[in-house]
Amino acid sequence: MISSEVFRAYGMNMPSDLHRFGSGLIHETYMFTSGDTSYLIQKLNQSVFKDLAGIMYNIELVSNYLNFKYPDKPFVEFIKAPNGQTLVYIGKEAWRLMRYISNSKSFDHVQNLNQAYEAGRIIGEFHSTFSNFEANQLKETFPGFHDFQSRSNKFLLVQDFDEYGRAQSSTVEINFLNEMCNRILEIESQLSLPIRVTHNDTKLNNILFDTSGRAICIVDLDTLMPGNLTFDTGDALRTMCNPSGEDGLQAPVKFDKDIFLSFANGFIQSSYQTLTIPELKSLAYSMIRMATEQAVRFLTDYLQGDRYYRQPFEGFNLTASKVQIDLIKLASQELDWMNDQVGDMLLKVGVV
Ligand code: GN1
Ligand code: MG
């Protein structure tokens, strides 16, 4: 399944126990062992990620900082080929190799409240760790990735163009999201949060846990870029607080208040000493902001004929957009409650 040339480029022999690893939809990931170490090798998706060199540059900058300041903190560790390069090209294929963090596990759905606490804690810790890192050193490898204005501009454009004649079948969703976009843009114009190193894809399954349930670190660093905190807390919350999954197949859509509380507790414990008060208070808003952005992205892709997201079933984009819309409605009803809870937590740790 992988040519031995790839392993030769890293100075290794073809392994005998090579097998497919994880549920990633973008890259192809395989696992193998050599001696007593396990490795992951990935064939990178170059149609989604156009600037692989920029991505690896960002990851290297961030991991050098971490290794220098916090050498004991676990982080993804890439292996260089004998020619000194992390990326190896075999023909047109791009590959990279990393050490597998032993005894680690990731989850697609929240298993218990401690896991939600741990996810919040590790995201808060990530932002505390990099709070003094000059985020603008990082390259914008995916321009406008979480830029709400450009996501909503594109949404309006594809509605007008309606190349696939699909706008009529999604009028209710389009109208709701246009309204939400205006609301979010209004809030964003008054929100001024510091630019930080953001992970930008903090879904639960990008967090590694050890066998005792403690979160070890956040992985899948391809979207590391400058951004603001809401991108990371919001993406984690919108995926964790809704047990239905993005496809709506696991369970009915729900906003799970207990998961929100556990996540918020973990997050505040590990970050209240370093993050600013507006950032800490943006937690509840961040979830609605990121659920809206994701709904807009799914519906934009639906209107443009499903060209970005892989469609696990016909109509996935429209369904996934509806799931986010239901979540936005449920979470919006609890916005005051969420803000009150966060306010109480902040008071308890002495932040007012
Ligand atoms: C994509 O491939 P995956 O699942 O890690 C997307 C995220 C979306 C997510 C929605 C590079 O992430 O931004 O939140 O789908 N990644 C990219 O499921 O577009
Ligand atoms: Mg990913």
CSV table of C-alpha atoms and ligand atoms in Angstrom, one decimal:
chain,number,residue,atom,x,y,z
A,1,MET,CA,0.0,0.0,0.0
A,2,ILE,CA,3.0,2.3,0.4
A,3,SER,CA,6.1,1.9,-1.8
A,4,SER,CA,9.3,1.0,-0.1
A,5,GLU,CA,10.8,4.1,-1.7
A,6,VAL,CA,9.0,6.2,0.9
A,7,PHE,CA,10.6,4.4,3.8
A,8,ARG,CA,14.0,4.3,2.1
A,9,ALA,CA,13.8,8.2,1.9
A,10,TYR,CA,13.6,8.2,5.7
A,11,GLY,CA,16.5,5.7,6.0
A,12,MET,CA,14.1,2.9,7.0
A,13,ASN,CA,13.2,-0.6,5.8
A,14,MET,CA,9.8,-1.5,4.6
A,15,PRO,CA,7.9,-2.4,7.8
A,16,SER,CA,6.1,-5.7,8.1
A,17,ASP,CA,3.1,-4.4,10.2
A,18,LEU,CA,2.0,-1.4,8.2
A,19,HIS,CA,-1.7,-0.7,8.6
A,20,ARG,CA,-4.2,2.1,8.0
A,21,PHE,CA,-4.7,4.4,11.1
A,22,GLY,CA,-7.5,6.7,12.3
A,23,SER,CA,-10.6,8.1,10.7
A,24,GLY,CA,-9.1,11.2,9.0
A,25,LEU,CA,-10.8,12.3,5.8
A,26,ILE,CA,-8.1,14.6,4.4
A,27,HIS,CA,-4.7,12.8,4.7
A,28,GLU,CA,-4.0,9.1,4.4
A,29,THR,CA,-2.4,7.9,7.7
A,30,TYR,CA,-0.7,4.6,8.4
A,31,MET,CA,0.9,3.1,11.5
A,32,PHE,CA,3.9,0.8,11.8
A,33,THR,CA,6.6,-0.1,14.3
A,34,SER,CA,10.4,-0.1,14.1
A,35,GLY,CA,12.3,-1.5,17.0
A,36,ASP,CA,10.3,-0.6,20.0
A,37,THR,CA,8.9,2.7,18.6
A,38,SER,CA,5.6,3.1,16.8
A,39,TYR,CA,5.3,5.6,13.9
A,40,LEU,CA,2.6,7.3,11.8
A,41,ILE,CA,3.3,8.0,8.2
A,42,GLN,CA,1.0,10.3,6.2
A,43,LYS,CA,0.4,10.9,2.5
A,44,LEU,CA,-0.6,14.5,2.5
A,45,ASN,CA,-3.7,15.9,0.7
A,46,GLN,CA,-2.2,18.6,-1.6
A,47,SER,CA,-5.5,19.7,-3.1
A,48,VAL,CA,-6.8,20.9,0.3
A,49,PHE,CA,-3.5,22.0,1.6
A,50,LYS,CA,-1.7,24.1,-1.1
A,51,ASP,CA,1.2,25.4,1.0
A,52,LEU,CA,2.7,22.3,2.6
A,53,ALA,CA,6.1,24.0,3.1
A,54,GLY,CA,4.3,26.9,4.9
A,55,ILE,CA,2.4,24.4,7.1
A,56,MET,CA,5.6,22.6,8.1
A,57,TYR,CA,7.3,25.9,8.7
A,58,ASN,CA,4.5,26.9,11.1
A,59,ILE,CA,4.6,23.6,12.9
A,60,GLU,CA,8.4,23.7,13.3
A,61,LEU,CA,8.3,27.3,14.7
A,62,VAL,CA,5.7,26.4,17.3
A,63,SER,CA,7.4,23.1,18.3
A,64,ASN,CA,10.8,24.7,18.6
A,65,TYR,CA,9.3,27.3,20.9
A,66,LEU,CA,7.6,24.5,23.0
A,67,ASN,CA,10.7,22.3,23.2
A,68,PHE,CA,12.8,25.3,24.3
A,69,LYS,CA,10.4,26.7,26.9
A,70,TYR,CA,8.5,23.6,28.0
A,71,PRO,CA,10.7,20.6,27.1
A,72,ASP,CA,8.6,18.2,29.1
A,73,LYS,CA,5.3,18.9,27.3
A,74,PRO,CA,4.4,16.2,24.8
A,75,PHE,CA,3.8,17.4,21.3
A,76,VAL,CA,3.7,15.9,17.8
A,77,GLU,CA,7.3,15.1,16.8
A,78,PHE,CA,8.1,14.9,13.1
A,79,ILE,CA,11.1,12.8,11.9
A,80,LYS,CA,13.6,14.3,9.4
A,81,ALA,CA,14.8,12.3,6.5
A,82,PRO,CA,18.6,11.9,6.2
A,83,ASN,CA,18.6,14.9,3.7
A,84,GLY,CA,17.4,17.1,6.6
A,85,GLN,CA,13.9,17.5,5.2
A,86,THR,CA,10.7,16.7,7.1
A,87,LEU,CA,8.6,16.4,3.9
A,88,VAL,CA,9.6,13.7,1.4
A,89,TYR,CA,8.3,13.8,-2.2
A,90,ILE,CA,8.1,10.6,-4.1
A,91,GLY,CA,7.0,11.6,-7.6
A,92,LYS,CA,4.1,14.0,-7.0
A,93,GLU,CA,3.2,12.5,-3.6
A,94,ALA,CA,4.2,14.3,-0.4
A,95,TRP,CA,4.9,12.3,2.8
A,96,ARG,CA,5.8,13.0,6.4
A,97,LEU,CA,6.7,10.8,9.3
A,98,MET,CA,6.0,11.2,13.0
A,99,ARG,CA,6.5,9.4,16.2
A,100,TYR,CA,3.3,7.9,17.7
A,101,ILE,CA,2.6,9.1,21.3
A,102,SER,CA,2.5,5.8,23.1
A,103,ASN,CA,-0.7,4.6,24.9
A,104,SER,CA,-2.7,7.6,23.5
A,105,LYS,CA,-6.2,7.4,22.2
A,106,SER,CA,-8.7,9.8,20.5
A,107,PHE,CA,-12.5,9.8,20.5
A,108,ASP,CA,-15.1,10.9,18.0
A,109,HIS,CA,-17.8,11.5,20.7
A,110,VAL,CA,-17.6,12.6,24.3
A,111,GLN,CA,-17.6,9.6,26.6
A,112,ASN,CA,-18.0,11.3,30.0
A,113,LEU,CA,-17.9,14.6,31.7
A,114,ASN,CA,-14.3,14.2,32.8
A,115,GLN,CA,-13.3,14.0,29.1
A,116,ALA,CA,-15.1,17.3,28.4
A,117,TYR,CA,-13.2,18.9,31.4
A,118,GLU,CA,-9.9,17.5,30.1
A,119,ALA,CA,-10.6,18.8,26.5
A,120,GLY,CA,-11.3,22.2,28.0
A,121,ARG,CA,-8.2,22.0,30.1
A,122,ILE,CA,-5.9,21.1,27.3
A,123,ILE,CA,-7.2,23.8,25.0
A,124,GLY,CA,-6.8,26.4,27.8
A,125,GLU,CA,-3.3,25.0,28.4
A,126,PHE,CA,-2.4,25.3,24.7
A,127,HIS,CA,-3.4,29.0,24.7
A,128,SER,CA,-1.6,29.7,28.0
A,129,THR,CA,1.6,28.0,26.7
A,130,PHE,CA,1.7,30.2,23.6
A,131,SER,CA,0.3,33.4,25.2
A,132,ASN,CA,3.7,35.1,24.8
A,133,PHE,CA,4.5,33.7,21.3
A,134,GLU,CA,4.4,36.3,18.6
A,135,ALA,CA,1.6,34.7,16.5
A,136,ASN,CA,2.2,36.9,13.5
A,137,GLN,CA,5.4,35.0,12.8
A,138,LEU,CA,3.2,32.2,11.5
A,139,LYS,CA,2.3,32.1,7.8
A,140,GLU,CA,-1.3,32.4,6.8
A,141,THR,CA,-1.3,29.0,5.0
A,142,PHE,CA,-5.0,28.9,4.5
A,143,PRO,CA,-6.0,32.6,3.9
A,144,GLY,CA,-9.3,33.7,5.5
A,145,PHE,CA,-9.8,30.2,7.1
A,146,HIS,CA,-12.0,31.5,9.9
A,147,ASP,CA,-12.6,35.0,8.5
A,148,PHE,CA,-16.3,35.5,9.1
A,149,GLN,CA,-16.6,38.4,6.7
A,150,SER,CA,-15.1,36.5,3.8
A,151,ARG,CA,-17.1,33.3,4.6
A,152,SER,CA,-20.3,35.2,4.6
A,153,ASN,CA,-19.4,37.2,1.5
A,154,LYS,CA,-18.8,33.9,-0.3
A,155,PHE,CA,-22.1,32.5,1.0
A,156,LEU,CA,-24.0,35.5,-0.5
A,157,LEU,CA,-22.2,35.1,-3.8
A,158,VAL,CA,-23.1,31.5,-4.2
A,159,GLN,CA,-26.7,32.2,-3.3
A,160,ASP,CA,-26.9,34.8,-6.1
A,161,PHE,CA,-25.1,32.6,-8.6
A,162,ASP,CA,-27.0,29.4,-7.6
A,163,GLU,CA,-25.1,27.5,-10.2
A,164,TYR,CA,-26.8,24.2,-9.3
A,165,GLY,CA,-30.4,25.5,-8.8
A,166,ARG,CA,-30.3,24.4,-5.2
A,167,ALA,CA,-31.2,27.7,-3.5
A,168,GLN,CA,-34.9,27.1,-3.6
A,169,SER,CA,-34.7,23.9,-1.7
A,170,SER,CA,-32.8,25.6,1.1
A,171,THR,CA,-34.6,28.9,1.4
A,172,VAL,CA,-35.4,28.5,5.1
A,173,GLU,CA,-31.8,27.7,5.9
A,174,ILE,CA,-30.4,30.5,3.7
A,175,ASN,CA,-32.7,33.0,5.3
A,176,PHE,CA,-31.8,31.9,8.8
A,177,LEU,CA,-28.1,32.0,8.2
A,178,ASN,CA,-28.2,35.3,6.4
A,179,GLU,CA,-29.8,36.7,9.5
A,180,MET,CA,-27.3,35.0,11.8
A,181,CYS,CA,-24.4,36.3,9.6
A,182,ASN,CA,-25.6,39.8,10.1
A,183,ARG,CA,-25.8,39.3,13.8
A,184,ILE,CA,-22.3,37.8,14.1
A,185,LEU,CA,-20.8,40.4,11.9
A,186,GLU,CA,-22.3,43.1,14.2
A,187,ILE,CA,-20.8,41.4,17.3
A,188,GLU,CA,-17.4,40.8,15.6
A,189,SER,CA,-17.2,44.5,14.7
A,190,GLN,CA,-17.3,45.3,18.4
A,191,LEU,CA,-15.2,42.4,19.7
A,192,SER,CA,-11.5,43.0,19.9
A,193,LEU,CA,-9.5,40.0,20.9
A,194,PRO,CA,-5.8,39.5,20.8
A,195,ILE,CA,-4.2,37.6,17.9
A,196,ARG,CA,-2.8,34.3,19.1
A,197,VAL,CA,-1.5,31.0,17.8
A,198,THR,CA,-4.7,29.1,17.1
A,199,HIS,CA,-5.0,25.5,16.2
A,200,ASN,CA,-8.2,26.1,14.2
A,201,ASP,CA,-9.5,22.6,14.1
A,202,THR,CA,-10.0,21.6,17.7
A,203,LYS,CA,-12.6,18.9,17.3
A,204,LEU,CA,-12.6,16.3,20.1
A,205,ASN,CA,-10.9,13.7,17.8
A,206,ASN,CA,-7.9,16.0,17.5
A,207,ILE,CA,-7.1,15.6,21.2
A,208,LEU,CA,-5.1,12.7,22.5
A,209,PHE,CA,-5.9,11.2,25.9
A,210,ASP,CA,-3.9,8.7,28.0
A,211,THR,CA,-5.2,5.5,29.4
A,212,SER,CA,-6.3,7.2,32.6
A,213,GLY,CA,-8.4,9.7,30.6
A,214,ARG,CA,-6.1,12.7,31.0
A,215,ALA,CA,-5.6,14.8,27.9
A,216,ILE,CA,-2.1,14.7,26.6
A,217,CYS,CA,-1.9,17.2,23.7
A,218,ILE,CA,-3.7,18.5,20.6
A,219,VAL,CA,-2.7,16.9,17.3
A,220,ASP,CA,-3.4,17.6,13.6
A,221,LEU,CA,-1.5,20.8,13.4
A,222,ASP,CA,-2.0,21.6,9.7
A,223,THR,CA,-4.2,24.6,10.4
A,224,LEU,CA,-1.9,26.3,13.0
A,225,MET,CA,-2.1,30.0,12.1
A,226,PRO,CA,-2.6,33.4,13.7
A,227,GLY,CA,-6.2,33.8,14.9
A,228,ASN,CA,-8.3,34.4,18.0
A,229,LEU,CA,-9.4,32.2,20.9
A,230,THR,CA,-13.0,31.9,19.7
A,231,PHE,CA,-11.9,29.8,16.8
A,232,ASP,CA,-10.6,27.1,19.1
A,233,THR,CA,-13.1,27.1,22.0
A,234,GLY,CA,-16.0,27.5,19.6
A,235,ASP,CA,-15.0,24.6,17.3
A,236,ALA,CA,-14.5,22.3,20.3
A,237,LEU,CA,-17.7,23.3,22.0
A,238,ARG,CA,-19.9,23.0,18.8
A,239,THR,CA,-18.6,19.5,18.2
A,240,MET,CA,-18.6,18.3,21.9
A,241,CYS,CA,-21.9,19.7,23.2
A,242,ASN,CA,-24.0,18.2,20.5
A,243,PRO,CA,-24.2,14.3,20.7
A,244,SER,CA,-25.7,14.0,17.2
A,245,GLY,CA,-22.4,14.3,15.4
A,246,GLU,CA,-22.1,16.6,12.4
A,247,ASP,CA,-24.1,14.2,10.2
A,248,GLY,CA,-26.9,14.1,12.8
A,249,LEU,CA,-26.8,10.3,12.7
A,250,GLN,CA,-25.6,9.4,16.2
A,251,ALA,CA,-28.5,10.9,18.2
A,252,PRO,CA,-31.0,13.8,18.0
A,253,VAL,CA,-29.4,17.3,18.0
A,254,LYS,CA,-29.0,18.6,21.5
A,255,PHE,CA,-27.1,21.2,23.4
A,256,ASP,CA,-25.7,19.4,26.4
A,257,LYS,CA,-25.4,21.9,29.2
A,258,ASP,CA,-23.4,19.5,31.4
A,259,ILE,CA,-20.7,19.1,28.8
A,260,PHE,CA,-20.6,22.9,28.4
A,261,LEU,CA,-20.0,23.3,32.1
A,262,SER,CA,-17.3,20.7,32.3
A,263,PHE,CA,-15.5,22.0,29.3
A,264,ALA,CA,-15.7,25.6,30.6
A,265,ASN,CA,-14.4,24.6,34.1
A,266,GLY,CA,-11.4,22.8,32.6
A,267,PHE,CA,-10.7,25.6,30.2
A,268,ILE,CA,-10.9,28.4,32.8
A,269,GLN,CA,-8.8,26.4,35.3
A,270,SER,CA,-5.9,26.2,32.9
A,271,SER,CA,-6.1,29.6,31.3
A,272,TYR,CA,-7.6,32.3,33.7
A,273,GLN,CA,-4.1,33.4,34.7
A,274,THR,CA,-2.9,34.2,31.2
A,275,LEU,CA,-5.8,35.0,28.9
A,276,THR,CA,-7.6,38.4,28.9
A,277,ILE,CA,-11.0,38.9,30.5
A,278,PRO,CA,-12.8,39.5,27.1
A,279,GLU,CA,-11.3,36.2,25.9
A,280,LEU,CA,-12.5,34.3,28.9
A,281,LYS,CA,-15.9,35.9,28.6
A,282,SER,CA,-16.2,35.0,24.9
A,283,LEU,CA,-16.6,31.2,25.6
A,284,ALA,CA,-20.4,31.0,25.1
A,285,TYR,CA,-20.4,33.3,22.1
A,286,SER,CA,-17.6,31.4,20.5
A,287,MET,CA,-19.7,28.3,20.3
A,288,ILE,CA,-22.5,30.1,18.4
A,289,ARG,CA,-20.1,31.9,16.2
A,290,MET,CA,-18.3,28.7,15.1
A,291,ALA,CA,-21.5,26.7,14.7
A,292,THR,CA,-22.8,29.5,12.4
A,293,GLU,CA,-19.5,29.6,10.4
A,294,GLN,CA,-19.6,25.8,10.0
A,295,ALA,CA,-23.3,25.9,8.9
A,296,VAL,CA,-22.4,28.6,6.4
A,297,ARG,CA,-19.5,26.5,5.1
A,298,PHE,CA,-21.7,23.4,4.6
A,299,LEU,CA,-24.5,25.3,2.9
A,300,THR,CA,-22.0,27.2,0.7
A,301,ASP,CA,-20.6,23.9,-0.4
A,302,TYR,CA,-24.1,22.5,-1.0
A,303,LEU,CA,-25.0,25.5,-3.2
A,304,GLN,CA,-21.7,25.1,-5.2
A,305,GLY,CA,-22.4,21.4,-5.9
A,306,ASP,CA,-20.5,19.7,-3.1
A,307,ARG,CA,-17.0,20.3,-4.2
A,308,TYR,CA,-15.1,20.8,-0.9
A,309,TYR,CA,-16.3,18.3,1.7
A,310,ARG,CA,-16.3,14.6,1.0
A,311,GLN,CA,-20.0,13.5,1.1
A,312,PRO,CA,-20.4,10.4,3.2
A,313,PHE,CA,-24.0,10.3,1.9
A,314,GLU,CA,-26.1,12.2,-0.7
A,315,GLY,CA,-27.3,15.5,0.7
A,316,PHE,CA,-24.7,15.5,3.5
A,317,ASN,CA,-23.9,19.2,3.2
A,318,LEU,CA,-27.5,20.2,3.5
A,319,THR,CA,-28.1,17.8,6.4
A,320,ALA,CA,-24.9,18.9,8.2
A,321,SER,CA,-25.9,22.5,7.8
A,322,LYS,CA,-29.3,21.9,9.3
A,323,VAL,CA,-27.7,20.1,12.3
A,324,GLN,CA,-25.6,23.2,13.0
A,325,ILE,CA,-28.7,25.4,12.6
A,326,ASP,CA,-30.6,23.3,15.1
A,327,LEU,CA,-27.6,23.6,17.5
A,328,ILE,CA,-27.4,27.3,17.0
A,329,LYS,CA,-31.1,27.7,17.9
A,330,LEU,CA,-30.8,25.4,21.0
A,331,ALA,CA,-27.5,27.0,22.2
A,332,SER,CA,-28.9,30.6,21.6
A,333,GLN,CA,-31.7,29.9,24.1
A,334,GLU,CA,-29.1,29.1,26.7
A,335,LEU,CA,-26.7,32.0,25.9
A,336,ASP,CA,-27.6,34.0,29.0
A,337,TRP,CA,-27.4,30.9,31.2
A,338,MET,CA,-23.9,30.0,29.7
A,339,ASN,CA,-22.7,33.6,30.2
A,340,ASP,CA,-23.9,33.5,33.8
A,341,GLN,CA,-22.2,30.2,34.5
A,342,VAL,CA,-18.9,31.4,33.0
A,343,GLY,CA,-19.3,34.6,35.1
A,344,ASP,CA,-19.7,32.6,38.3
A,345,MET,CA,-16.6,30.4,37.4
A,346,LEU,CA,-14.6,33.5,36.8
A,347,LEU,CA,-15.7,35.0,40.1
A,348,LYS,CA,-14.6,31.9,41.9
A,349,VAL,CA,-11.1,32.1,40.5
A,350,GLY,CA,-10.9,35.8,41.3
A,351,VAL,CA,-11.4,37.2,37.8
A,352,VAL,CA,-14.2,39.8,37.6
B,1,GN1,C1,-12.6,19.7,8.0
B,1,GN1,O1,-11.0,17.1,7.8
B,1,GN1,P1,-11.4,17.6,9.1
B,1,GN1,O2,-12.6,16.8,9.6
B,1,GN1,O3,-10.3,17.6,10.1
B,1,GN1,C2,-12.3,21.1,7.9
B,1,GN1,C3,-12.6,21.8,9.2
B,1,GN1,C4,-14.1,21.6,9.5
B,1,GN1,C5,-14.5,20.1,9.5
B,1,GN1,C6,-15.9,19.9,9.6
B,1,GN1,C7,-9.0,22.0,6.3
B,1,GN1,O4,-11.8,19.1,9.0
B,1,GN1,O5,-12.3,23.2,9.2
B,1,GN1,O6,-14.5,22.2,10.7
B,1,GN1,O7,-14.0,19.5,8.3
B,1,GN1,N1,-10.9,21.3,7.6
B,1,GN1,C8,-10.5,22.0,6.6
B,1,GN1,O8,-16.2,18.6,9.8
B,1,GN1,O9,-11.2,22.6,5.8
B,2,MG,MG,-8.2,17.7,10.5
